[in-house]
Amino acid sequence: MFVYSSGFLRSFLRFLPRLAGRGGGLALLTGALLTGALLGGCTAVAPPVASPRATASPSTFTAVANAADTASVAQLSWRQFFADSALVALIDTALRANPDQLIAVQRVEEARAGLVAARGALLPIVSAGATGSFDRFADYAALGQTSTNDGRELPNGVPNFFLGLRSSWEIDLWGKLRQRRQAAFARVLASEQGRRLVQTALVAQVASLYYELLTYDNQLAVLGKNRALQERAVEIVKLQKLGGRATELAVQQFIAQLLRTRSLQVEAEQRIVATENTLNRLLGRYPQAIRRGRALTAQTVPAAVSAGLPSAMLLRRPDVQQAELELVASRADVAAARAAFLPSLTLASYLGVNSYTPALLLQTPGSLTLGLLGDLSAPLLNRSLFRANYRRAAAQQQAAYWNHQKAIQTGFEEVTTDLRGLENYRRAADLRQQEVAALTQAVAVSNKLYSASYANYLEVVTAQRSVLDAELNLTAARRQQFLLLIDLYRALGGGWTRQP
């Protein structure tokens, strides 16, 4: 890279007429071409980056029955959205102690430090210092100190001492530093949206695991109830065998059914342990018992959930806002990279005391010294570094654009899927409730028929197994309703709170 200064340019321009006066026409032409190339190199700036045309997003959610409703459940705080006091206490603990949440807060602080640095680059740098040096010049050297400015002779081996202030200030002629400050500011806002994104995910995770825990509790209760009935059935069939009304095959079938239920109980207990441990990790604490509130069967899903307008969803979703701010920052980076091709002006100065011996260092005004330097420089040859920085910034801007589009499309996908899923699983839960009622009646009928010898033991075992599976499936359908409701709340941008 060739760098020129303002002094060099002025001297070179003054030297051109001298070349012309000597008849150096070729030299004058060469000098003029070099000057034009030098100035032209300053103005050869990379072109701006054009983003693709964005596809317009839908104005309504296709899965919403009442699309004109502007209200959204995401406007509720998580303390209002979740009615279970035990769950609210768990979320509150997680937001205060979860490691990911604490890491996200520190990322905000890291971005703020970057903004302070970008702001500081616009201001002069002033430093205080003391320097000392010793020089011995060659006898045949063209440079060297032989005397002080007041005429004192110096030996060949001269110490030099300086005590004072030095400053340097890059004048932001083309907005390069201001663009970097704008990018840093946008990244501070993006990091805050990243903190909110972590919080919304954390709230949804804790709530989902809590309802998973209630689901396993309910499964354990269902299995316990069926185990008691099956144990009673085993006792009855054993008595019937003694009376000659049942065979050993029937006894073994009833025992096998009971053993299956016991094994399902053990599996449910293990799932409870694993879920409690995962939940405790999210809460930032070691394994311990989790306090529950109301049972799953006592929890209710709202009959209707309002999603509001897509525009409100896009404004509330932290990932969409974060992607948009990253796009703003990347555009500022491109502008700064383009401005780097233009000349930069730096002012440097110093003020202090200077002498060849410490005894004279503080004897003013003789030891006072000051200086001022203005440097104007621009890249002319071998600008690979600047081109590489520009191409990197341009690629990052394009990636940020597509990441923003991806975040918008993901938001629509999640909201519409959850809205349709809530409706479908509400219908599925109603049908499975009817299935449980029908199979429960079938078990009662099969027991009566078996006692009256109108049904065999296989029909009784099948009826018991069917009602157990139906009750477990009903529990899973209820769990899925709550999981979809929680995910819809997160997908609409609910769950984050403002931080000072």
PDB file of N, CA, C and O in Angstrom, residues 425-497:
ATOM      1  N   TYR A 425     -56.023 -30.239  18.811  1.00  0.00           N
ATOM      2  CA  TYR A 425     -55.854 -31.036  20.030  1.00  0.00           C
ATOM      3  C   TYR A 425     -56.992 -30.820  21.011  1.00  0.00           C
ATOM      4  O   TYR A 425     -57.243 -31.681  21.868  1.00  0.00           O
ATOM      5  N   ARG A 426     -57.683 -29.702  20.920  1.00  0.00           N
ATOM      6  CA  ARG A 426     -58.885 -29.538  21.745  1.00  0.00           C
ATOM      7  C   ARG A 426     -59.948 -30.562  21.305  1.00  0.00           C
ATOM      8  O   ARG A 426     -60.591 -31.199  22.148  1.00  0.00           O
ATOM      9  N   ARG A 427     -60.105 -30.700  20.008  1.00  0.00           N
ATOM     10  CA  ARG A 427     -61.053 -31.701  19.496  1.00  0.00           C
ATOM     11  C   ARG A 427     -60.577 -33.111  19.817  1.00  0.00           C
ATOM     12  O   ARG A 427     -61.383 -33.984  20.180  1.00  0.00           O
ATOM     13  N   ALA A 428     -59.268 -33.355  19.700  1.00  0.00           N
ATOM     14  CA  ALA A 428     -58.740 -34.689  20.001  1.00  0.00           C
ATOM     15  C   ALA A 428     -58.951 -35.041  21.469  1.00  0.00           C
ATOM     16  O   ALA A 428     -59.299 -36.187  21.810  1.00  0.00           O
ATOM     17  N   ALA A 429     -58.735 -34.074  22.372  1.00  0.00           N
ATOM     18  CA  ALA A 429     -58.923 -34.332  23.805  1.00  0.00           C
ATOM     19  C   ALA A 429     -60.392 -34.642  24.108  1.00  0.00           C
ATOM     20  O   ALA A 429     -60.687 -35.521  24.933  1.00  0.00           O
ATOM     21  N   ASP A 430     -61.309 -33.925  23.463  1.00  0.00           N
ATOM     22  CA  ASP A 430     -62.736 -34.211  23.676  1.00  0.00           C
ATOM     23  C   ASP A 430     -63.084 -35.629  23.225  1.00  0.00           C
ATOM     24  O   ASP A 430     -63.820 -36.354  23.919  1.00  0.00           O
ATOM     25  N   LEU A 431     -62.567 -36.031  22.063  1.00  0.00           N
ATOM     26  CA  LEU A 431     -62.851 -37.382  21.565  1.00  0.00           C
ATOM     27  C   LEU A 431     -62.221 -38.450  22.456  1.00  0.00           C
ATOM     28  O   LEU A 431     -62.836 -39.506  22.701  1.00  0.00           O
ATOM     29  N   ARG A 432     -61.041 -38.197  22.946  1.00  0.00           N
ATOM     30  CA  ARG A 432     -60.395 -39.183  23.817  1.00  0.00           C
ATOM     31  C   ARG A 432     -61.078 -39.258  25.182  1.00  0.00           C
ATOM     32  O   ARG A 432     -61.090 -40.321  25.812  1.00  0.00           O
ATOM     33  N   GLN A 433     -61.650 -38.146  25.618  1.00  0.00           N
ATOM     34  CA  GLN A 433     -62.433 -38.187  26.845  1.00  0.00           C
ATOM     35  C   GLN A 433     -63.644 -39.089  26.668  1.00  0.00           C
ATOM     36  O   GLN A 433     -63.983 -39.889  27.558  1.00  0.00           O
ATOM     37  N   GLN A 434     -64.285 -38.991  25.516  1.00  0.00           N
ATOM     38  CA  GLN A 434     -65.415 -39.876  25.215  1.00  0.00           C
ATOM     39  C   GLN A 434     -64.959 -41.328  25.100  1.00  0.00           C
ATOM     40  O   GLN A 434     -65.657 -42.257  25.528  1.00  0.00           O
ATOM     41  N   GLU A 435     -63.762 -41.530  24.519  1.00  0.00           N
ATOM     42  CA  GLU A 435     -63.221 -42.882  24.412  1.00  0.00           C
ATOM     43  C   GLU A 435     -62.987 -43.487  25.791  1.00  0.00           C
ATOM     44  O   GLU A 435     -63.315 -44.659  26.039  1.00  0.00           O
ATOM     45  N   VAL A 436     -62.419 -42.708  26.712  1.00  0.00           N
ATOM     46  CA  VAL A 436     -62.181 -43.188  28.072  1.00  0.00           C
ATOM     47  C   VAL A 436     -63.493 -43.553  28.742  1.00  0.00           C
ATOM     48  O   VAL A 436     -63.598 -44.605  29.408  1.00  0.00           O
ATOM     49  N   ALA A 437     -64.516 -42.716  28.569  1.00  0.00           N
ATOM     50  CA  ALA A 437     -65.814 -43.003  29.184  1.00  0.00           C
ATOM     51  C   ALA A 437     -66.397 -44.302  28.635  1.00  0.00           C
ATOM     52  O   ALA A 437     -66.927 -45.130  29.396  1.00  0.00           O
ATOM     53  N   ALA A 438     -66.283 -44.494  27.315  1.00  0.00           N
ATOM     54  CA  ALA A 438     -66.830 -45.709  26.708  1.00  0.00           C
ATOM     55  C   ALA A 438     -66.065 -46.946  27.163  1.00  0.00           C
ATOM     56  O   ALA A 438     -66.673 -47.992  27.484  1.00  0.00           O
ATOM     57  N   LEU A 439     -64.750 -46.860  27.225  1.00  0.00           N
ATOM     58  CA  LEU A 439     -63.962 -48.025  27.624  1.00  0.00           C
ATOM     59  C   LEU A 439     -64.098 -48.320  29.115  1.00  0.00           C
ATOM     60  O   LEU A 439     -64.032 -49.485  29.527  1.00  0.00           O
ATOM     61  N   THR A 440     -64.290 -47.286  29.922  1.00  0.00           N
ATOM     62  CA  THR A 440     -64.538 -47.518  31.348  1.00  0.00           C
ATOM     63  C   THR A 440     -65.837 -48.297  31.535  1.00  0.00           C
ATOM     64  O   THR A 440     -65.916 -49.231  32.360  1.00  0.00           O
ATOM     65  N   GLN A 441     -66.843 -47.913  30.773  1.00  0.00           N
ATOM     66  CA  GLN A 441     -68.105 -48.658  30.815  1.00  0.00           C
ATOM     67  C   GLN A 441     -67.910 -50.083  30.307  1.00  0.00           C
ATOM     68  O   GLN A 441     -68.496 -51.036  30.855  1.00  0.00           O
ATOM     69  N   ALA A 442     -67.046 -50.239  29.293  1.00  0.00           N
ATOM     70  CA  ALA A 442     -66.787 -51.579  28.758  1.00  0.00           C
ATOM     71  C   ALA A 442     -66.121 -52.471  29.792  1.00  0.00           C
ATOM     72  O   ALA A 442     -66.401 -53.679  29.876  1.00  0.00           O
ATOM     73  N   VAL A 443     -65.220 -51.915  30.597  1.00  0.00           N
ATOM     74  CA  VAL A 443     -64.564 -52.698  31.651  1.00  0.00           C
ATOM     75  C   VAL A 443     -65.586 -53.179  32.666  1.00  0.00           C
ATOM     76  O   VAL A 443     -65.580 -54.354  33.098  1.00  0.00           O
ATOM     77  N   ALA A 444     -66.474 -52.277  33.080  1.00  0.00           N
ATOM     78  CA  ALA A 444     -67.506 -52.670  34.047  1.00  0.00           C
ATOM     79  C   ALA A 444     -68.395 -53.769  33.484  1.00  0.00           C
ATOM     80  O   ALA A 444     -68.735 -54.746  34.182  1.00  0.00           O
ATOM     81  N   VAL A 445     -68.780 -53.636  32.212  1.00  0.00           N
ATOM     82  CA  VAL A 445     -69.640 -54.649  31.587  1.00  0.00           C
ATOM     83  C   VAL A 445     -68.907 -55.972  31.453  1.00  0.00           C
ATOM     84  O   VAL A 445     -69.467 -57.052  31.722  1.00  0.00           O
ATOM     85  N   SER A 446     -67.615 -55.924  31.044  1.00  0.00           N
ATOM     86  CA  SER A 446     -66.868 -57.166  30.857  1.00  0.00           C
ATOM     87  C   SER A 446     -66.688 -57.895  32.190  1.00  0.00           C
ATOM     88  O   SER A 446     -66.737 -59.143  32.233  1.00  0.00           O
ATOM     89  N   ASN A 447     -66.518 -57.152  33.275  1.00  0.00           N
ATOM     90  CA  ASN A 447     -66.387 -57.801  34.578  1.00  0.00           C
ATOM     91  C   ASN A 447     -67.680 -58.516  34.974  1.00  0.00           C
ATOM     92  O   ASN A 447     -67.650 -59.636  35.503  1.00  0.00           O
ATOM     93  N   LYS A 448     -68.778 -57.863  34.722  1.00  0.00           N
ATOM     94  CA  LYS A 448     -70.061 -58.485  35.045  1.00  0.00           C
ATOM     95  C   LYS A 448     -70.300 -59.719  34.185  1.00  0.00           C
ATOM     96  O   LYS A 448     -70.762 -60.765  34.676  1.00  0.00           O
ATOM     97  N   LEU A 449     -70.005 -59.598  32.892  1.00  0.00           N
ATOM     98  CA  LEU A 449     -70.208 -60.745  31.994  1.00  0.00           C
ATOM     99  C   LEU A 449     -69.274 -61.892  32.351  1.00  0.00           C
ATOM    100  O   LEU A 449     -69.639 -63.075  32.267  1.00  0.00           O
ATOM    101  N   TYR A 450     -68.045 -61.547  32.757  1.00  0.00           N
ATOM    102  CA  TYR A 450     -67.107 -62.599  33.136  1.00  0.00           C
ATOM    103  C   TYR A 450     -67.576 -63.307  34.400  1.00  0.00           C
ATOM    104  O   TYR A 450     -67.458 -64.544  34.514  1.00  0.00           O
ATOM    105  N   SER A 451     -68.112 -62.530  35.345  1.00  0.00           N
ATOM    106  CA  SER A 451     -68.622 -63.146  36.572  1.00  0.00           C
ATOM    107  C   SER A 451     -69.810 -64.057  36.287  1.00  0.00           C
ATOM    108  O   SER A 451     -70.015 -65.070  36.977  1.00  0.00           O
ATOM    109  N   ALA A 452     -70.588 -63.691  35.259  1.00  0.00           N
ATOM    110  CA  ALA A 452     -71.750 -64.512  34.886  1.00  0.00           C
ATOM    111  C   ALA A 452     -71.403 -65.547  33.829  1.00  0.00           C
ATOM    112  O   ALA A 452     -72.314 -66.190  33.284  1.00  0.00           O
ATOM    113  N   SER A 453     -70.095 -65.677  33.531  1.00  0.00           N
ATOM    114  CA  SER A 453     -69.611 -66.660  32.553  1.00  0.00           C
ATOM    115  C   SER A 453     -70.106 -66.377  31.138  1.00  0.00           C
ATOM    116  O   SER A 453     -70.191 -67.285  30.300  1.00  0.00           O
ATOM    117  N   TYR A 454     -70.439 -65.121  30.840  1.00  0.00           N
ATOM    118  CA  TYR A 454     -70.836 -64.756  29.484  1.00  0.00           C
ATOM    119  C   TYR A 454     -69.664 -64.134  28.701  1.00  0.00           C
ATOM    120  O   TYR A 454     -69.807 -63.840  27.517  1.00  0.00           O
ATOM    121  N   ALA A 455     -68.532 -63.916  29.350  1.00  0.00           N
ATOM    122  CA  ALA A 455     -67.343 -63.381  28.690  1.00  0.00           C
ATOM    123  C   ALA A 455     -66.125 -64.118  29.215  1.00  0.00           C
ATOM    124  O   ALA A 455     -66.112 -64.575  30.364  1.00  0.00           O
ATOM    125  N   ASN A 456     -65.117 -64.281  28.355  1.00  0.00           N
ATOM    126  CA  ASN A 456     -63.909 -64.968  28.800  1.00  0.00           C
ATOM    127  C   ASN A 456     -62.902 -63.965  29.365  1.00  0.00           C
ATOM    128  O   ASN A 456     -63.067 -62.741  29.256  1.00  0.00           O
ATOM    129  N   TYR A 457     -61.826 -64.451  29.921  1.00  0.00           N
ATOM    130  CA  TYR A 457     -60.842 -63.597  30.602  1.00  0.00           C
ATOM    131  C   TYR A 457     -60.095 -62.693  29.622  1.00  0.00           C
ATOM    132  O   TYR A 457     -59.652 -61.606  29.974  1.00  0.00           O
ATOM    133  N   LEU A 458     -59.920 -63.170  28.358  1.00  0.00           N
ATOM    134  CA  LEU A 458     -59.237 -62.327  27.381  1.00  0.00           C
ATOM    135  C   LEU A 458     -60.005 -61.042  27.110  1.00  0.00           C
ATOM    136  O   LEU A 458     -59.405 -59.978  26.915  1.00  0.00           O
ATOM    137  N   GLU A 459     -61.312 -61.101  27.110  1.00  0.00           N
ATOM    138  CA  GLU A 459     -62.115 -59.897  26.894  1.00  0.00           C
ATOM    139  C   GLU A 459     -61.954 -58.933  28.068  1.00  0.00           C
ATOM    140  O   GLU A 459     -61.911 -57.707  27.891  1.00  0.00           O
ATOM    141  N   VAL A 460     -61.842 -59.463  29.269  1.00  0.00           N
ATOM    142  CA  VAL A 460     -61.649 -58.610  30.436  1.00  0.00           C
ATOM    143  C   VAL A 460     -60.264 -57.946  30.381  1.00  0.00           C
ATOM    144  O   VAL A 460     -60.122 -56.731  30.619  1.00  0.00           O
ATOM    145  N   VAL A 461     -59.226 -58.736  30.086  1.00  0.00           N
ATOM    146  CA  VAL A 461     -57.868 -58.199  30.004  1.00  0.00           C
ATOM    147  C   VAL A 461     -57.767 -57.137  28.910  1.00  0.00           C
ATOM    148  O   VAL A 461     -57.167 -56.063  29.099  1.00  0.00           O
ATOM    149  N   THR A 462     -58.366 -57.409  27.764  1.00  0.00           N
ATOM    150  CA  THR A 462     -58.339 -56.447  26.655  1.00  0.00           C
ATOM    151  C   THR A 462     -59.031 -55.153  27.038  1.00  0.00           C
ATOM    152  O   THR A 462     -58.547 -54.051  26.733  1.00  0.00           O
ATOM    153  N   ALA A 463     -60.161 -55.277  27.729  1.00  0.00           N
ATOM    154  CA  ALA A 463     -60.892 -54.077  28.139  1.00  0.00           C
ATOM    155  C   ALA A 463     -60.077 -53.257  29.140  1.00  0.00           C
ATOM    156  O   ALA A 463     -60.021 -52.015  29.060  1.00  0.00           O
ATOM    157  N   GLN A 464     -59.409 -53.928  30.084  1.00  0.00           N
ATOM    158  CA  GLN A 464     -58.594 -53.211  31.058  1.00  0.00           C
ATOM    159  C   GLN A 464     -57.399 -52.522  30.398  1.00  0.00           C
ATOM    160  O   GLN A 464     -57.075 -51.368  30.716  1.00  0.00           O
ATOM    161  N   ARG A 465     -56.746 -53.235  29.474  1.00  0.00           N
ATOM    162  CA  ARG A 465     -55.610 -52.628  28.787  1.00  0.00           C
ATOM    163  C   ARG A 465     -56.052 -51.451  27.923  1.00  0.00           C
ATOM    164  O   ARG A 465     -55.361 -50.423  27.854  1.00  0.00           O
ATOM    165  N   SER A 466     -57.172 -51.569  27.278  1.00  0.00           N
ATOM    166  CA  SER A 466     -57.659 -50.499  26.401  1.00  0.00           C
ATOM    167  C   SER A 466     -57.992 -49.233  27.194  1.00  0.00           C
ATOM    168  O   SER A 466     -57.662 -48.119  26.772  1.00  0.00           O
ATOM    169  N   VAL A 467     -58.634 -49.390  28.341  1.00  0.00           N
ATOM    170  CA  VAL A 467     -58.981 -48.192  29.112  1.00  0.00           C
ATOM    171  C   VAL A 467     -57.730 -47.541  29.686  1.00  0.00           C
ATOM    172  O   VAL A 467     -57.643 -46.302  29.790  1.00  0.00           O
ATOM    173  N   LEU A 468     -56.713 -48.345  30.060  1.00  0.00           N
ATOM    174  CA  LEU A 468     -55.462 -47.773  30.550  1.00  0.00           C
ATOM    175  C   LEU A 468     -54.773 -46.968  29.451  1.00  0.00           C
ATOM    176  O   LEU A 468     -54.346 -45.828  29.673  1.00  0.00           O
ATOM    177  N   ASP A 469     -54.686 -47.550  28.257  1.00  0.00           N
ATOM    178  CA  ASP A 469     -54.059 -46.828  27.145  1.00  0.00           C
ATOM    179  C   ASP A 469     -54.841 -45.568  26.789  1.00  0.00           C
ATOM    180  O   ASP A 469     -54.248 -44.529  26.469  1.00  0.00           O
ATOM    181  N   ALA A 470     -56.163 -45.651  26.849  1.00  0.00           N
ATOM    182  CA  ALA A 470     -56.984 -44.485  26.518  1.00  0.00           C
ATOM    183  C   ALA A 470     -56.786 -43.364  27.532  1.00  0.00           C
ATOM    184  O   ALA A 470     -56.723 -42.183  27.157  1.00  0.00           O
ATOM    185  N   GLU A 471     -56.679 -43.711  28.810  1.00  0.00           N
ATOM    186  CA  GLU A 471     -56.452 -42.677  29.823  1.00  0.00           C
ATOM    187  C   GLU A 471     -55.071 -42.036  29.671  1.00  0.00           C
ATOM    188  O   GLU A 471     -54.913 -40.817  29.840  1.00  0.00           O
ATOM    189  N   LEU A 472     -54.072 -42.848  29.346  1.00  0.00           N
ATOM    190  CA  LEU A 472     -52.735 -42.292  29.104  1.00  0.00           C
ATOM    191  C   LEU A 472     -52.725 -41.402  27.862  1.00  0.00           C
ATOM    192  O   LEU A 472     -52.076 -40.344  27.843  1.00  0.00           O
ATOM    193  N   ASN A 473     -53.437 -41.800  26.815  1.00  0.00           N
ATOM    194  CA  ASN A 473     -53.527 -40.977  25.613  1.00  0.00           C
ATOM    195  C   ASN A 473     -54.274 -39.673  25.885  1.00  0.00           C
ATOM    196  O   ASN A 473     -53.918 -38.621  25.324  1.00  0.00           O
ATOM    197  N   LEU A 474     -55.288 -39.715  26.731  1.00  0.00           N
ATOM    198  CA  LEU A 474     -56.004 -38.499  27.099  1.00  0.00           C
ATOM    199  C   LEU A 474     -55.081 -37.540  27.849  1.00  0.00           C
ATOM    200  O   LEU A 474     -55.091 -36.327  27.609  1.00  0.00           O
ATOM    201  N   THR A 475     -54.267 -38.089  28.738  1.00  0.00           N
ATOM    202  CA  THR A 475     -53.294 -37.259  29.454  1.00  0.00           C
ATOM    203  C   THR A 475     -52.303 -36.617  28.494  1.00  0.00           C
ATOM    204  O   THR A 475     -51.966 -35.430  28.618  1.00  0.00           O
ATOM    205  N   ALA A 476     -51.843 -37.399  27.491  1.00  0.00           N
ATOM    206  CA  ALA A 476     -50.899 -36.855  26.508  1.00  0.00           C
ATOM    207  C   ALA A 476     -51.544 -35.755  25.674  1.00  0.00           C
ATOM    208  O   ALA A 476     -50.898 -34.754  25.337  1.00  0.00           O
ATOM    209  N   ALA A 477     -52.828 -35.908  25.332  1.00  0.00           N
ATOM    210  CA  ALA A 477     -53.530 -34.879  24.555  1.00  0.00           C
ATOM    211  C   ALA A 477     -53.671 -33.592  25.363  1.00  0.00           C
ATOM    212  O   ALA A 477     -53.512 -32.487  24.825  1.00  0.00           O
ATOM    213  N   ARG A 478     -53.966 -33.718  26.652  1.00  0.00           N
ATOM    214  CA  ARG A 478     -54.051 -32.521  27.493  1.00  0.00           C
ATOM    215  C   ARG A 478     -52.693 -31.840  27.620  1.00  0.00           C
ATOM    216  O   ARG A 478     -52.584 -30.609  27.572  1.00  0.00           O
ATOM    217  N   ARG A 479     -51.654 -32.643  27.770  1.00  0.00           N
ATOM    218  CA  ARG A 479     -50.310 -32.074  27.846  1.00  0.00           C
ATOM    219  C   ARG A 479     -49.978 -31.309  26.569  1.00  0.00           C
ATOM    220  O   ARG A 479     -49.449 -30.189  26.617  1.00  0.00           O
ATOM    221  N   GLN A 480     -50.311 -31.881  25.418  1.00  0.00           N
ATOM    222  CA  GLN A 480     -50.003 -31.229  24.155  1.00  0.00           C
ATOM    223  C   GLN A 480     -50.729 -29.903  24.015  1.00  0.00           C
ATOM    224  O   GLN A 480     -50.197 -28.940  23.442  1.00  0.00           O
ATOM    225  N   GLN A 481     -51.939 -29.818  24.564  1.00  0.00           N
ATOM    226  CA  GLN A 481     -52.656 -28.541  24.532  1.00  0.00           C
ATOM    227  C   GLN A 481     -51.892 -27.457  25.278  1.00  0.00           C
ATOM    228  O   GLN A 481     -51.747 -26.333  24.781  1.00  0.00           O
ATOM    229  N   PHE A 482     -51.404 -27.788  26.457  1.00  0.00           N
ATOM    230  CA  PHE A 482     -50.661 -26.803  27.243  1.00  0.00           C
ATOM    231  C   PHE A 482     -49.333 -26.444  26.586  1.00  0.00           C
ATOM    232  O   PHE A 482     -48.921 -25.267  26.589  1.00  0.00           O
ATOM    233  N   LEU A 483     -48.674 -27.446  26.004  1.00  0.00           N
ATOM    234  CA  LEU A 483     -47.406 -27.162  25.330  1.00  0.00           C
ATOM    235  C   LEU A 483     -47.615 -26.245  24.129  1.00  0.00           C
ATOM    236  O   LEU A 483     -46.812 -25.334  23.870  1.00  0.00           O
ATOM    237  N   LEU A 484     -48.676 -26.475  23.375  1.00  0.00           N
ATOM    238  CA  LEU A 484     -48.971 -25.606  22.231  1.00  0.00           C
ATOM    239  C   LEU A 484     -49.341 -24.197  22.686  1.00  0.00           C
ATOM    240  O   LEU A 484     -48.953 -23.206  22.045  1.00  0.00           O
ATOM    241  N   LEU A 485     -50.069 -24.095  23.773  1.00  0.00           N
ATOM    242  CA  LEU A 485     -50.433 -22.778  24.295  1.00  0.00           C
ATOM    243  C   LEU A 485     -49.187 -22.009  24.738  1.00  0.00           C
ATOM    244  O   LEU A 485     -49.052 -20.806  24.460  1.00  0.00           O
ATOM    245  N   ILE A 486     -48.274 -22.693  25.412  1.00  0.00           N
ATOM    246  CA  ILE A 486     -47.042 -22.049  25.860  1.00  0.00           C
ATOM    247  C   ILE A 486     -46.197 -21.623  24.662  1.00  0.00           C
ATOM    248  O   ILE A 486     -45.652 -20.515  24.621  1.00  0.00           O
ATOM    249  N   ASP A 487     -46.101 -22.502  23.660  1.00  0.00           N
ATOM    250  CA  ASP A 487     -45.297 -22.175  22.492  1.00  0.00           C
ATOM    251  C   ASP A 487     -45.929 -21.041  21.694  1.00  0.00           C
ATOM    252  O   ASP A 487     -45.215 -20.214  21.105  1.00  0.00           O
ATOM    253  N   LEU A 488     -47.251 -20.975  21.643  1.00  0.00           N
ATOM    254  CA  LEU A 488     -47.921 -19.862  20.961  1.00  0.00           C
ATOM    255  C   LEU A 488     -47.621 -18.547  21.674  1.00  0.00           C
ATOM    256  O   LEU A 488     -47.373 -17.523  21.024  1.00  0.00           O
ATOM    257  N   TYR A 489     -47.646 -18.567  22.987  1.00  0.00           N
ATOM    258  CA  TYR A 489     -47.317 -17.367  23.766  1.00  0.00           C
ATOM    259  C   TYR A 489     -45.905 -16.886  23.441  1.00  0.00           C
ATOM    260  O   TYR A 489     -45.667 -15.686  23.247  1.00  0.00           O
ATOM    261  N   ARG A 490     -44.969 -17.829  23.342  1.00  0.00           N
ATOM    262  CA  ARG A 490     -43.588 -17.474  22.991  1.00  0.00           C
ATOM    263  C   ARG A 490     -43.501 -17.013  21.538  1.00  0.00           C
ATOM    264  O   ARG A 490     -42.822 -16.011  21.232  1.00  0.00           O
ATOM    265  N   ALA A 491     -44.184 -17.726  20.627  1.00  0.00           N
ATOM    266  CA  ALA A 491     -44.103 -17.391  19.206  1.00  0.00           C
ATOM    267  C   ALA A 491     -44.665 -16.006  18.906  1.00  0.00           C
ATOM    268  O   ALA A 491     -44.205 -15.328  17.978  1.00  0.00           O
ATOM    269  N   LEU A 492     -45.652 -15.567  19.689  1.00  0.00           N
ATOM    270  CA  LEU A 492     -46.222 -14.237  19.501  1.00  0.00           C
ATOM    271  C   LEU A 492     -45.360 -13.142  20.130  1.00  0.00           C
ATOM    272  O   LEU A 492     -45.680 -11.959  19.991  1.00  0.00           O
ATOM    273  N   GLY A 493     -44.285 -13.529  20.792  1.00  0.00           N
ATOM    274  CA  GLY A 493     -43.389 -12.535  21.401  1.00  0.00           C
ATOM    275  C   GLY A 493     -43.660 -12.282  22.858  1.00  0.00           C
ATOM    276  O   GLY A 493     -43.188 -11.273  23.409  1.00  0.00           O
ATOM    277  N   GLY A 494     -44.374 -13.159  23.524  1.00  0.00           N
ATOM    278  CA  GLY A 494     -44.657 -12.979  24.933  1.00  0.00           C
ATOM    279  C   GLY A 494     -43.605 -13.637  25.807  1.00  0.00           C
ATOM    280  O   GLY A 494     -42.936 -14.579  25.388  1.00  0.00           O
ATOM    281  N   GLY A 495     -43.458 -13.103  27.027  1.00  0.00           N
ATOM    282  CA  GLY A 495     -42.564 -13.746  27.985  1.00  0.00           C
ATOM    283  C   GLY A 495     -41.372 -12.910  28.388  1.00  0.00           C
ATOM    284  O   GLY A 495     -40.683 -13.264  29.345  1.00  0.00           O
ATOM    285  N   TRP A 496     -41.073 -11.813  27.689  1.00  0.00           N
ATOM    286  CA  TRP A 496     -39.939 -10.989  28.080  1.00  0.00           C
ATOM    287  C   TRP A 496     -40.409  -9.760  28.839  1.00  0.00           C
ATOM    288  O   TRP A 496     -41.522  -9.306  28.691  1.00  0.00           O
ATOM    289  N   THR A 497     -39.510  -9.254  29.665  1.00  0.00           N
ATOM    290  CA  THR A 497     -39.785  -8.050  30.442  1.00  0.00           C
ATOM    291  C   THR A 497     -38.660  -7.062  30.211  1.00  0.00           C
ATOM    292  O   THR A 497     -37.518  -7.436  29.919  1.00  0.00           O
TER     293      THR A 497
END
